[in-house]
């Protein structure tokens, strides 16, 4: 720490600039991570949160929940918790697209009701209160909200949970199903087959991977150039008895200090930005996701300094002799 | 009191050229030896071997009674830290450390931070640097820099001080001051020093002069 801190204090500008780049990259990483997570949730929260490991769909449904239709006979033969999915446009204050899930309100797969009781349970994101009425824009059926859920959405639309409806799929806990005309999907497969899910997550994930690589490479180049410049100095340090490991530790300390300070600033920035973002932007960053991303960022940064560490171990103490070249 | 440094039939060759040829040499406690010789004669190589920076091709080197022949790289680091003080021609100092921190680094490396502070202040006082303790090397004159290097070299109470042309970048007056400070330190502590120099005008400060030509002591 002795050398690490003093060098950073001496060359403030240099380390501040590299820190600034790291702040921006870390901020982008966290922001895109939050966006990916928010979009995933927006598109698939109901399925993500559902207490089930497997889903049984109609074989011809092409893995799509909202295309699947199971007969009463199939449902009985499968066992488990049946539920229905259908898209609907409702009229409340204006026209809104929603996804209506029908399921037994006593079943395991029914989400937690945060207010009110079962019947017609709307997600809070619809901005309705208990007792509000809305109309199915096709059948003109009028429904009254009896309860509210939190964070339940599907296919980028808010979810509404009702008790009756045709069965689209069955949630089961075991994969041993022997029924004709059905297909068994894992939860992951079910998520991947939601329209747009794979594409959104894939492209955002690619951005995140690239950002991690940029962070690693920027740090690698910075410390490598610094190390090259300091070869003679490292030679002197080794000649007067500094061990390579001590010098390597100095570089690692500097990388860790830069990364942690940059991460703290960018976490603060990201949470600050999250406050001023429009509410309908699907941005969702949990503390554990932030912590995990930050740790990964730290690890990647340290990885980026390996090249310099290698260089440092190769410095010959003899370089100190014979003046400067 | 025995010899601080012993070279016993030391040879050093790079490839098939013999840079040092059967060198046997001793420095006693309290002795300040000057090494002179033409360019390329092997003076720096000689100093590097005495300072555990290079291993001899054959022969033995003993520093403060400890045989360097069979030491690992790690142990040679320890020897350099504890038993040897170095003063190089230029760029001795670490640019981002203040004068006082240059000395405290040695204490930090040997894990004696608390004793180090007192020691550092004493040495800086002795070498007339008390008013410069908080300065960075870039703000010092050439002579002051070499004095800081001398102070740093004494930090760990080494058995022997090795200096490779410490006055090369200084004028006569400042050069002599620096050499006299080395001599003073050697007498005061009853340690030893070897200085490679090109400057004949410094030689009267030293106790003994050793001439190296073509890798042999004359
Ligand atoms: N690492 C090395 N590899 C190969 N040859 C070397 C190496 N170090 C020194 N030599 C050779 O050994 C000889 C002696 O070099 P050395 O640096 O000891 O001379 P010197 O007496 O210090 O000269 P100067 O007065 O110019 O500093 C030179 O011919 C040099 O080329
Ligand atoms: Mg030389």
Coordinates of C-alpha atoms and ligand atoms in Angstrom, one line a residue:
Chain A
X1 CA 0.0 0.0 0.0
X2 CA 2.9 2.3 0.8
X3 CA 3.9 2.8 -2.9
X4 CA 0.4 2.4 -4.3
X5 CA -1.2 5.3 -2.3
X6 CA 1.8 7.6 -2.7
X7 CA 2.0 7.1 -6.4
X8 CA -1.7 7.8 -6.9
X9 CA -1.4 10.9 -4.8
X10 CA 1.5 12.2 -6.8
X11 CA 0.0 11.4 -10.2
X12 CA -3.5 12.5 -9.4
X13 CA -4.5 13.7 -12.8
X14 CA -3.4 10.5 -14.5
X15 CA -5.3 8.3 -12.1
X16 CA -8.3 10.6 -12.0
X17 CA -8.6 10.4 -15.8
X18 CA -8.5 6.6 -15.9
X19 CA -10.9 6.6 -12.9
X20 CA -13.3 8.7 -15.0
X21 CA -13.2 6.3 -17.8
X22 CA -13.9 3.4 -15.4
X23 CA -16.8 5.4 -13.9
X24 CA -18.4 5.8 -17.3
X25 CA -17.9 2.1 -18.3
X26 CA -19.1 0.9 -14.9
X27 CA -22.1 3.2 -15.1
X28 CA -23.0 1.8 -18.5
X29 CA -22.5 -1.8 -17.3
X30 CA -24.9 -1.2 -14.4
X31 CA -27.3 0.7 -16.5
X32 CA -27.6 -1.9 -19.3
X33 CA -27.7 -4.6 -16.7
X34 CA -30.6 -2.8 -15.0
X35 CA -32.3 -2.4 -18.4
X36 CA -31.8 -6.1 -19.3
X37 CA -33.2 -7.1 -16.0
X38 CA -36.1 -4.6 -16.3
X39 CA -37.0 -5.8 -19.8
X40 CA -36.8 -9.4 -18.8
X41 CA -39.2 -8.7 -16.0
X42 CA -41.5 -6.6 -18.1
X43 CA -41.7 -9.4 -20.7
X44 CA -41.8 -12.4 -18.4
X45 CA -42.3 -11.5 -14.8
X46 CA -45.3 -13.8 -14.4
X47 CA -43.5 -16.8 -15.7
X48 CA -40.2 -15.9 -13.9
X49 CA -41.9 -15.6 -10.5
X50 CA -44.3 -18.6 -11.0
X51 CA -43.6 -21.4 -8.5
X52 CA -43.1 -24.1 -11.1
X53 CA -40.1 -25.9 -12.7
X54 CA -41.8 -27.1 -15.9
X55 CA -44.7 -26.2 -18.2
X56 CA -46.8 -28.5 -20.3
X57 CA -48.1 -26.9 -23.5
X58 CA -50.1 -28.2 -26.5
X59 CA -47.7 -29.8 -29.0
X60 CA -48.8 -27.6 -31.9
X61 CA -48.4 -24.4 -29.9
X62 CA -44.8 -23.8 -31.1
X63 CA -43.7 -23.4 -27.5
X64 CA -45.8 -20.2 -27.2
X65 CA -47.9 -20.0 -24.1
X66 CA -50.6 -17.8 -25.7
X67 CA -51.0 -20.1 -28.7
X68 CA -51.5 -23.2 -26.6
X69 CA -54.8 -24.8 -25.8
X70 CA -55.3 -27.9 -23.7
X71 CA -58.4 -30.0 -23.5
X72 CA -60.0 -30.9 -20.2
X73 CA -59.0 -34.5 -20.7
X74 CA -55.3 -33.6 -21.2
X75 CA -55.3 -31.3 -18.2
X76 CA -56.7 -34.1 -16.0
X77 CA -54.2 -36.6 -17.3
X78 CA -51.3 -34.2 -16.7
X79 CA -52.1 -33.1 -13.2
X80 CA -50.4 -30.0 -11.7
X81 CA -51.7 -26.5 -11.8
X82 CA -53.5 -25.4 -15.0
X83 CA -53.7 -21.8 -16.1
X84 CA -54.8 -19.8 -19.1
X85 CA -53.1 -17.0 -21.0
X86 CA -54.7 -14.6 -23.4
X87 CA -54.0 -11.1 -24.6
X88 CA -56.8 -8.5 -24.2
X89 CA -57.4 -4.8 -24.8
X90 CA -59.3 -3.2 -22.0
X91 CA -60.9 0.2 -21.7
X92 CA -60.3 2.0 -18.4
X93 CA -59.2 5.6 -18.7
X94 CA -58.1 4.8 -22.2
X95 CA -57.3 1.7 -24.1
X96 CA -54.6 -0.6 -22.6
X97 CA -53.2 -3.9 -23.7
X98 CA -53.0 -6.4 -20.9
X99 CA -52.4 -10.2 -20.5
X100 CA -55.1 -12.0 -18.7
X101 CA -54.1 -15.1 -16.7
X102 CA -56.8 -17.4 -15.5
X103 CA -56.0 -19.8 -12.6
X104 CA -57.3 -21.3 -9.4
X105 CA -56.7 -18.5 -6.9
X106 CA -56.0 -21.1 -4.2
X107 CA -53.2 -22.7 -6.2
X108 CA -49.4 -22.5 -5.7
X109 CA -48.9 -20.6 -8.9
X110 CA -51.2 -17.7 -8.0
X111 CA -49.0 -14.6 -7.2
X112 CA -49.2 -12.8 -3.9
X113 CA -52.1 -10.4 -3.6
X114 CA -50.8 -7.2 -2.0
X115 CA -54.1 -5.6 -1.4
X116 CA -57.7 -6.9 -1.6
X117 CA -58.7 -10.4 -2.5
X118 CA -58.9 -12.8 -5.4
X119 CA -61.5 -12.5 -8.2
X120 CA -60.2 -9.9 -10.7
X121 CA -56.6 -9.1 -9.6
X122 CA -54.9 -6.3 -11.5
X123 CA -51.3 -5.4 -11.4
X124 CA -50.4 -2.1 -9.7
X125 CA -48.7 -0.9 -12.8
X126 CA -52.2 -0.4 -14.3
X127 CA -52.8 2.3 -11.8
X128 CA -56.2 1.0 -10.8
X129 CA -57.7 0.8 -7.3
X130 CA -60.0 -1.8 -5.8
X131 CA -63.5 -1.2 -7.0
X132 CA -62.4 0.3 -10.4
X133 CA -64.2 -1.1 -13.4
X134 CA -62.9 -1.8 -16.9
X135 CA -64.3 -3.2 -20.1
X136 CA -63.1 -5.9 -22.4
X137 CA -63.0 -3.9 -25.7
X138 CA -64.2 -6.9 -27.8
X139 CA -66.8 -8.7 -25.7
X140 CA -67.8 -5.4 -23.9
X141 CA -67.8 -7.4 -20.6
X142 CA -67.4 -5.2 -17.6
X143 CA -65.1 -6.4 -14.7
X144 CA -64.5 -4.9 -11.2
X145 CA -61.1 -5.0 -9.7
X146 CA -61.0 -7.0 -6.4
X147 CA -57.3 -7.1 -5.6
X148 CA -53.9 -5.9 -6.7
X149 CA -50.5 -7.6 -7.3
X150 CA -47.1 -6.1 -7.6
X151 CA -44.6 -6.4 -10.5
X152 CA -46.6 -8.9 -12.5
X153 CA -46.3 -8.4 -16.3
X154 CA -46.1 -10.5 -19.4
X155 CA -45.1 -9.7 -23.0
X156 CA -44.5 -6.0 -22.0
X157 CA -48.1 -5.6 -20.8
X158 CA -49.5 -5.6 -17.2
X159 CA -51.1 -8.8 -16.0
X160 CA -54.6 -9.4 -14.7
X161 CA -55.5 -12.6 -12.8
X162 CA -59.0 -14.0 -13.1
X163 CA -60.4 -17.3 -11.8
X164 CA -62.0 -18.8 -14.9
X165 CA -60.9 -19.3 -18.5
X166 CA -59.7 -21.8 -21.1
X167 CA -56.5 -23.7 -20.1
X168 CA -53.3 -22.9 -22.1
X169 CA -50.7 -24.7 -20.1
X170 CA -50.1 -26.7 -16.9
X171 CA -47.4 -25.8 -14.4
X172 CA -45.8 -29.0 -13.0
X173 CA -42.9 -29.8 -10.7
X174 CA -41.7 -33.1 -12.3
X175 CA -40.8 -33.8 -15.9
X176 CA -42.3 -37.3 -16.1
X177 CA -45.4 -36.6 -18.1
X178 CA -46.9 -39.3 -20.4
X179 CA -49.7 -37.7 -22.3
X180 CA -50.2 -37.5 -26.0
X181 CA -50.3 -34.2 -27.9
X182 CA -48.4 -32.2 -25.3
X183 CA -44.9 -30.8 -24.9
X184 CA -42.9 -30.3 -21.8
X185 CA -40.8 -27.1 -21.4
X186 CA -38.4 -26.2 -18.7
X187 CA -38.9 -22.7 -17.2
X188 CA -35.9 -21.5 -19.1
X189 CA -37.3 -22.8 -22.4
X190 CA -40.7 -21.2 -21.6
X191 CA -39.0 -17.8 -21.0
X192 CA -36.8 -18.1 -24.2
X193 CA -39.9 -18.7 -26.3
X194 CA -41.7 -15.6 -25.2
X195 CA -41.6 -13.3 -28.3
X196 CA -38.7 -10.9 -28.2
X197 CA -37.3 -12.2 -24.9
X198 CA -34.3 -14.0 -26.4
X199 CA -33.5 -11.1 -28.8
X200 CA -33.7 -8.4 -26.1
X201 CA -31.6 -10.3 -23.6
X202 CA -29.2 -11.5 -26.2
X203 CA -28.3 -8.1 -27.6
X204 CA -28.1 -6.5 -24.1
X205 CA -26.0 -9.3 -22.8
X206 CA -23.6 -8.8 -25.8
X207 CA -23.4 -5.1 -24.9
X208 CA -22.6 -6.0 -21.3
X209 CA -19.9 -8.5 -22.3
X210 CA -18.3 -5.9 -24.6
X211 CA -18.3 -3.3 -21.8
X212 CA -16.6 -5.7 -19.5
X213 CA -14.0 -6.4 -22.2
X214 CA -13.5 -2.6 -22.7
X215 CA -13.0 -2.1 -19.0
X216 CA -10.4 -4.9 -18.9
X217 CA -8.6 -3.7 -22.0
X218 CA -8.6 0.0 -20.9
X219 CA -7.0 -0.9 -17.6
X220 CA -4.7 -3.4 -19.2
X221 CA -3.3 -0.8 -21.6
X222 CA -3.1 1.9 -19.0
X223 CA -1.1 -0.1 -16.5
X224 CA 0.9 -1.7 -19.2
X225 CA 2.1 1.6 -20.6
X226 CA 2.8 2.9 -17.0
X227 CA 4.8 -0.3 -16.3
X228 CA 6.8 0.0 -19.5
X229 CA 7.6 3.7 -18.5
X230 CA 8.7 2.6 -15.1
X231 CA 11.0 -0.3 -16.0
X232 CA 14.2 1.5 -14.8
X233 CA 12.4 2.6 -11.6
X234 CA 11.3 -0.9 -10.9
X235 CA 14.9 -2.0 -11.5
X236 CA 16.1 0.4 -8.8
X237 CA 13.3 -0.8 -6.5
X238 CA 14.4 -4.4 -7.0
X239 CA 18.1 -3.5 -6.6
X240 CA 17.4 -2.0 -3.2
X241 CA 15.6 -5.1 -2.1
X242 CA 11.9 -4.8 -3.2
X243 CA 10.5 -8.1 -4.1
X244 CA 8.5 -8.6 -7.4
X245 CA 5.6 -9.8 -5.3
X246 CA 5.6 -6.4 -3.5
X247 CA 5.6 -4.5 -6.8
X248 CA 2.9 -6.8 -8.2
X249 CA 0.8 -6.2 -5.1
X250 CA 1.2 -2.4 -5.6
X251 CA -0.3 -2.6 -9.1
X252 CA -3.2 -4.8 -7.8
X253 CA -3.9 -2.4 -5.0
X254 CA -4.0 0.5 -7.5
X255 CA -6.4 -1.5 -9.8
X256 CA -8.6 -2.4 -6.9
X257 CA -8.6 1.2 -5.5
X258 CA -9.5 2.7 -8.9
X259 CA -12.2 0.0 -9.5
X260 CA -13.8 0.3 -6.1
X261 CA -13.9 4.1 -6.2
X262 CA -15.3 4.1 -9.8
X263 CA -17.9 1.5 -8.8
X264 CA -19.0 3.4 -5.8
X265 CA -19.4 6.6 -7.9
X266 CA -21.2 4.8 -10.7
X267 CA -23.6 2.9 -8.4
X268 CA -24.5 6.2 -6.8
X269 CA -25.0 7.7 -10.3
X270 CA -27.1 4.8 -11.5
X271 CA -29.4 4.9 -8.5
X272 CA -29.6 8.6 -8.9
X273 CA -30.5 8.3 -12.6
X274 CA -33.1 5.6 -11.8
X275 CA -35.0 8.2 -9.8
X276 CA -35.3 10.6 -12.6
X277 CA -36.0 8.0 -15.3
X278 CA -39.6 7.9 -16.7
X279 CA -41.6 5.3 -14.8
X280 CA -42.5 3.4 -17.9
X281 CA -38.9 2.7 -18.7
X282 CA -38.3 -0.9 -17.7
X283 CA -35.2 -0.3 -15.5
X284 CA -34.8 -2.7 -12.5
X285 CA -31.7 -3.1 -10.5
X286 CA -31.8 -5.1 -7.3
X287 CA -29.1 -4.7 -4.6
X288 CA -27.9 -8.3 -5.2
X289 CA -27.7 -7.8 -9.0
X290 CA -25.7 -4.5 -8.4
X291 CA -23.4 -6.3 -6.0
X292 CA -22.8 -9.2 -8.3
X293 CA -22.2 -7.0 -11.3
X294 CA -19.8 -4.9 -9.3
X295 CA -17.8 -7.9 -8.1
X296 CA -17.6 -9.2 -11.6
X297 CA -16.4 -5.8 -12.7
X298 CA -13.7 -5.8 -10.1
X299 CA -12.6 -9.3 -11.1
X300 CA -12.4 -8.3 -14.7
X301 CA -10.3 -5.2 -13.8
X302 CA -7.8 -7.2 -11.9
X303 CA -7.7 -9.7 -14.8
X304 CA -6.8 -6.7 -17.0
X305 CA -3.7 -5.9 -14.9
X306 CA -2.2 -9.4 -15.3
X307 CA -0.1 -8.3 -18.3
X308 CA 1.6 -5.7 -16.2
X309 CA 2.2 -8.1 -13.4
X310 CA 3.9 -10.4 -15.8
X311 CA 6.1 -7.5 -17.0
X312 CA 7.0 -6.5 -13.5
X313 CA 8.3 -9.9 -12.6
X314 CA 10.5 -9.8 -15.7
X315 CA 12.3 -6.6 -14.6
X316 CA 15.9 -7.2 -13.9
X317 CA 17.4 -5.5 -10.8
X318 CA 20.5 -5.0 -12.9
X319 CA 18.7 -2.3 -14.9
X320 CA 19.4 0.0 -12.0
X321 CA 23.2 -0.1 -12.8
X322 CA 24.7 2.0 -15.5
X323 CA 22.4 5.0 -15.2
X324 CA 19.3 5.7 -17.2
X325 CA 18.9 4.7 -20.8
Chain B
X1 CA 36.7 -7.4 13.0
X2 CA 36.7 -9.4 9.7
X3 CA 36.1 -8.4 6.2
X4 CA 32.8 -6.8 5.2
X5 CA 33.1 -8.1 1.6
X6 CA 35.1 -11.0 0.2
X7 CA 35.4 -11.9 -3.4
X8 CA 37.2 -15.3 -3.8
X9 CA 38.5 -16.2 -7.2
X10 CA 35.5 -14.7 -9.0
X11 CA 35.0 -15.1 -12.7
X12 CA 32.2 -13.7 -14.8
X13 CA 31.6 -14.3 -18.4
X14 CA 28.8 -13.2 -20.7
X15 CA 28.7 -15.8 -23.5
X16 CA 32.3 -16.6 -24.3
X17 CA 33.8 -13.2 -23.3
X18 CA 35.4 -13.1 -19.9
X19 CA 34.4 -9.9 -18.3
X20 CA 35.9 -10.6 -14.9
X21 CA 39.0 -12.8 -14.5
X22 CA 39.9 -14.5 -11.3
X23 CA 39.2 -11.6 -9.0
X24 CA 40.1 -12.0 -5.3
X25 CA 39.4 -9.0 -3.2
X26 CA 38.5 -7.9 0.4
X27 CA 37.2 -4.8 2.0
X28 CA 37.5 -4.4 5.8
X29 CA 35.3 -2.6 8.2
X30 CA 35.9 1.1 8.2
X31 CA 37.5 1.0 4.7
X32 CA 36.5 3.1 1.7
X33 CA 37.8 1.7 -1.5
X34 CA 37.8 3.4 -4.9
X35 CA 37.6 1.3 -8.1
X36 CA 39.0 2.9 -11.2
X37 CA 39.7 1.6 -14.7
X38 CA 39.0 2.3 -18.4
X39 CA 35.5 2.1 -19.8
X40 CA 34.4 -1.5 -20.4
X41 CA 37.0 -2.9 -18.1
X42 CA 34.3 -4.6 -15.9
X43 CA 33.9 -2.1 -13.0
X44 CA 30.1 -2.1 -13.1
X45 CA 30.1 -5.9 -13.4
X46 CA 32.4 -6.2 -10.5
X47 CA 30.0 -4.0 -8.4
X48 CA 26.9 -5.9 -9.5
X49 CA 28.5 -9.1 -8.4
X50 CA 29.5 -7.7 -5.0
X51 CA 25.9 -6.3 -4.7
X52 CA 24.1 -9.6 -5.4
X53 CA 22.6 -8.2 -8.6
X54 CA 24.6 -10.7 -10.7
X55 CA 25.8 -14.2 -9.9
X56 CA 29.4 -15.0 -10.7
X57 CA 30.2 -17.7 -13.2
X58 CA 32.5 -19.2 -10.6
X59 CA 34.1 -18.2 -7.3
X60 CA 32.5 -17.2 -4.0
X61 CA 31.1 -13.9 -2.7
X62 CA 30.7 -13.2 1.0
X63 CA 28.8 -10.1 2.3
X64 CA 29.0 -9.4 6.0
X65 CA 30.2 -13.0 6.5
X66 CA 27.2 -14.5 4.5
X67 CA 28.1 -16.6 1.4
X68 CA 25.9 -15.6 -1.5
X69 CA 26.7 -18.6 -3.7
X70 CA 23.8 -20.8 -2.9
X71 CA 21.1 -18.3 -2.2
X72 CA 17.8 -18.2 -4.0
X73 CA 16.5 -15.1 -5.8
X74 CA 14.3 -14.3 -2.8
X75 CA 17.2 -14.5 -0.4
X76 CA 19.3 -12.3 -2.6
X77 CA 16.6 -9.7 -2.3
X78 CA 16.8 -10.0 1.4
X79 CA 20.6 -9.6 1.3
X80 CA 20.3 -6.5 -0.8
X81 CA 17.7 -5.1 1.5
X82 CA 19.6 -5.8 4.8
X83 CA 23.3 -6.0 4.0
X84 CA 23.9 -3.8 1.0
X85 CA 23.3 -0.1 0.3
X86 CA 23.3 1.1 -3.3
X87 CA 24.0 4.4 -4.8
X88 CA 23.6 4.6 -8.6
X89 CA 24.8 7.1 -11.1
X90 CA 21.4 8.7 -11.8
X91 CA 17.7 8.1 -11.4
X92 CA 18.3 6.7 -8.0
X93 CA 15.1 8.0 -6.4
X94 CA 11.5 7.1 -6.9
X95 CA 9.8 10.2 -8.5
X96 CA 6.6 10.0 -6.5
X97 CA 8.1 9.7 -3.1
X98 CA 9.1 12.6 -0.9
X99 CA 12.7 12.7 0.5
X100 CA 11.5 11.3 3.8
X101 CA 9.4 8.6 2.1
X102 CA 12.4 7.5 0.0
X103 CA 13.9 6.5 3.3
X104 CA 10.7 5.2 4.9
X105 CA 10.3 2.8 1.9
X106 CA 13.3 0.9 3.2
X107 CA 11.8 0.6 6.6
X108 CA 8.4 -0.5 5.1
X109 CA 10.2 -3.2 3.1
X110 CA 12.0 -4.5 6.1
X111 CA 8.9 -4.3 8.2
X112 CA 10.4 -1.8 10.8
X113 CA 8.1 1.2 10.2
X114 CA 8.3 2.6 13.7
X115 CA 12.0 2.5 14.2
X116 CA 12.3 3.7 10.6
X117 CA 10.9 7.2 11.2
X118 CA 13.5 8.1 13.9
X119 CA 16.3 6.6 11.8
X120 CA 15.2 8.5 8.7
X121 CA 15.0 11.8 10.5
X122 CA 18.5 11.3 12.0
X123 CA 20.0 10.4 8.6
X124 CA 18.4 13.4 6.9
X125 CA 19.8 15.6 9.6
X126 CA 23.3 14.1 9.2
X127 CA 23.3 14.7 5.5
X128 CA 22.0 18.2 5.8
X129 CA 18.6 17.5 4.3
X130 CA 16.3 18.3 7.1
X131 CA 14.8 21.3 5.3
X132 CA 14.0 19.1 2.2
X133 CA 12.1 16.2 3.8
X134 CA 8.8 16.9 2.1
X135 CA 10.2 17.6 -1.3
X136 CA 9.9 15.4 -4.4
X137 CA 13.1 14.5 -6.2
X138 CA 12.2 16.8 -9.2
X139 CA 12.6 19.8 -6.8
X140 CA 16.1 18.8 -5.6
X141 CA 19.5 19.7 -7.0
X142 CA 21.7 16.9 -8.3
X143 CA 23.9 17.0 -5.2
X144 CA 20.8 16.8 -2.9
X145 CA 19.5 13.9 -4.8
X146 CA 22.7 11.9 -4.3
X147 CA 22.7 12.8 -0.7
X148 CA 19.2 11.4 -0.4
X149 CA 20.5 8.3 -2.1
X150 CA 23.3 8.1 0.5
X151 CA 20.8 8.5 3.3
X152 CA 18.6 5.8 1.9
X153 CA 21.6 3.5 1.4
X154 CA 22.4 3.7 5.2
X155 CA 18.8 3.2 6.2
X156 CA 19.1 -0.5 7.0
X157 CA 22.6 -0.4 8.5
X158 CA 24.1 -2.3 5.6
X159 CA 27.6 -4.0 5.9
X160 CA 28.7 -2.4 2.7
X161 CA 27.8 0.6 0.5
X162 CA 28.2 0.2 -3.2
X163 CA 28.3 3.3 -5.4
X164 CA 28.6 3.3 -9.2
X165 CA 29.9 6.7 -10.4
X166 CA 27.8 8.6 -7.8
X167 CA 29.4 11.9 -8.9
X168 CA 29.2 11.6 -12.6
X169 CA 26.5 14.2 -13.0
X170 CA 27.9 16.7 -10.4
X171 CA 30.4 19.4 -10.6
X172 CA 33.7 19.1 -8.6
X173 CA 32.6 20.9 -5.5
X174 CA 29.3 19.0 -5.1
X175 CA 30.9 15.8 -6.2
X176 CA 33.6 16.1 -3.5
X177 CA 30.9 16.9 -0.9
X178 CA 29.0 13.7 -1.8
X179 CA 32.2 11.5 -1.7
X180 CA 33.2 13.0 1.7
X181 CA 29.7 12.2 3.1
X182 CA 30.1 8.6 2.0
X183 CA 33.6 8.5 3.7
X184 CA 32.2 10.1 6.8
X185 CA 29.4 7.5 7.0
X186 CA 31.8 4.7 6.6
X187 CA 34.1 5.9 9.5
X188 CA 31.2 6.9 11.8
X189 CA 29.5 3.4 11.5
X190 CA 32.7 1.3 11.0
X191 CA 31.1 -0.1 7.8
X192 CA 32.7 -0.5 4.3
X193 CA 32.2 1.2 1.0
X194 CA 33.2 0.7 -2.6
X195 CA 32.9 3.5 -5.1
X196 CA 33.5 3.2 -8.9
X197 CA 34.7 6.5 -10.3
X198 CA 36.2 8.1 -13.3
X199 CA 37.2 11.2 -11.5
X200 CA 40.8 11.1 -10.2
X201 CA 40.2 14.2 -8.1
X202 CA 38.0 12.2 -5.7
X203 CA 40.6 9.5 -5.0
X204 CA 42.4 11.3 -2.0
X205 CA 39.2 10.9 0.0
X206 CA 39.4 7.1 -0.3
X207 CA 41.5 4.7 1.8
X208 CA 42.6 2.5 -1.0
X209 CA 42.5 2.5 -4.8
X210 CA 41.9 -0.6 -6.9
X211 CA 42.5 -0.5 -10.6
X212 CA 40.6 -2.9 -12.9
X213 CA 41.8 -3.5 -16.4
X214 CA 40.5 -6.1 -18.8
X215 CA 38.6 -7.8 -16.0
X216 CA 41.7 -8.2 -13.8
X217 CA 42.8 -6.3 -10.7
X218 CA 46.2 -4.5 -11.3
Ligands
LIG1 N1 24.6 -8.1 -19.4 C1 25.7 -8.2 -20.2 N2 25.7 -9.0 -21.3 C2 26.7 -9.0 -22.1 N3 27.9 -8.3 -21.9 C3 27.9 -7.5 -20.8 C4 26.8 -7.4 -19.9 N4 27.2 -6.5 -18.9 C5 28.4 -6.1 -19.3 N5 28.8 -6.7 -20.4 C6 30.2 -6.4 -21.0 O1 31.1 -6.5 -20.0 C7 32.1 -5.6 -20.2 C8 32.3 -4.8 -19.0 O2 31.2 -4.0 -18.7 P1 31.0 -3.0 -17.5 O3 29.8 -2.3 -17.6 O4 31.3 -3.8 -16.2 O5 32.2 -2.0 -17.7 P2 32.6 -0.7 -16.9 O6 34.0 -0.8 -16.5 O7 31.6 -0.4 -15.9 O8 32.5 0.5 -18.0 P3 32.1 2.0 -17.9 O9 33.3 2.7 -17.3 O10 31.9 2.4 -19.3 O11 30.9 2.1 -17.1 C9 31.7 -4.7 -21.4 O12 32.4 -5.2 -22.5 C10 30.3 -5.0 -21.6 O13 29.9 -5.0 -22.9
LIG2 MG1 30.0 1.1 -15.5

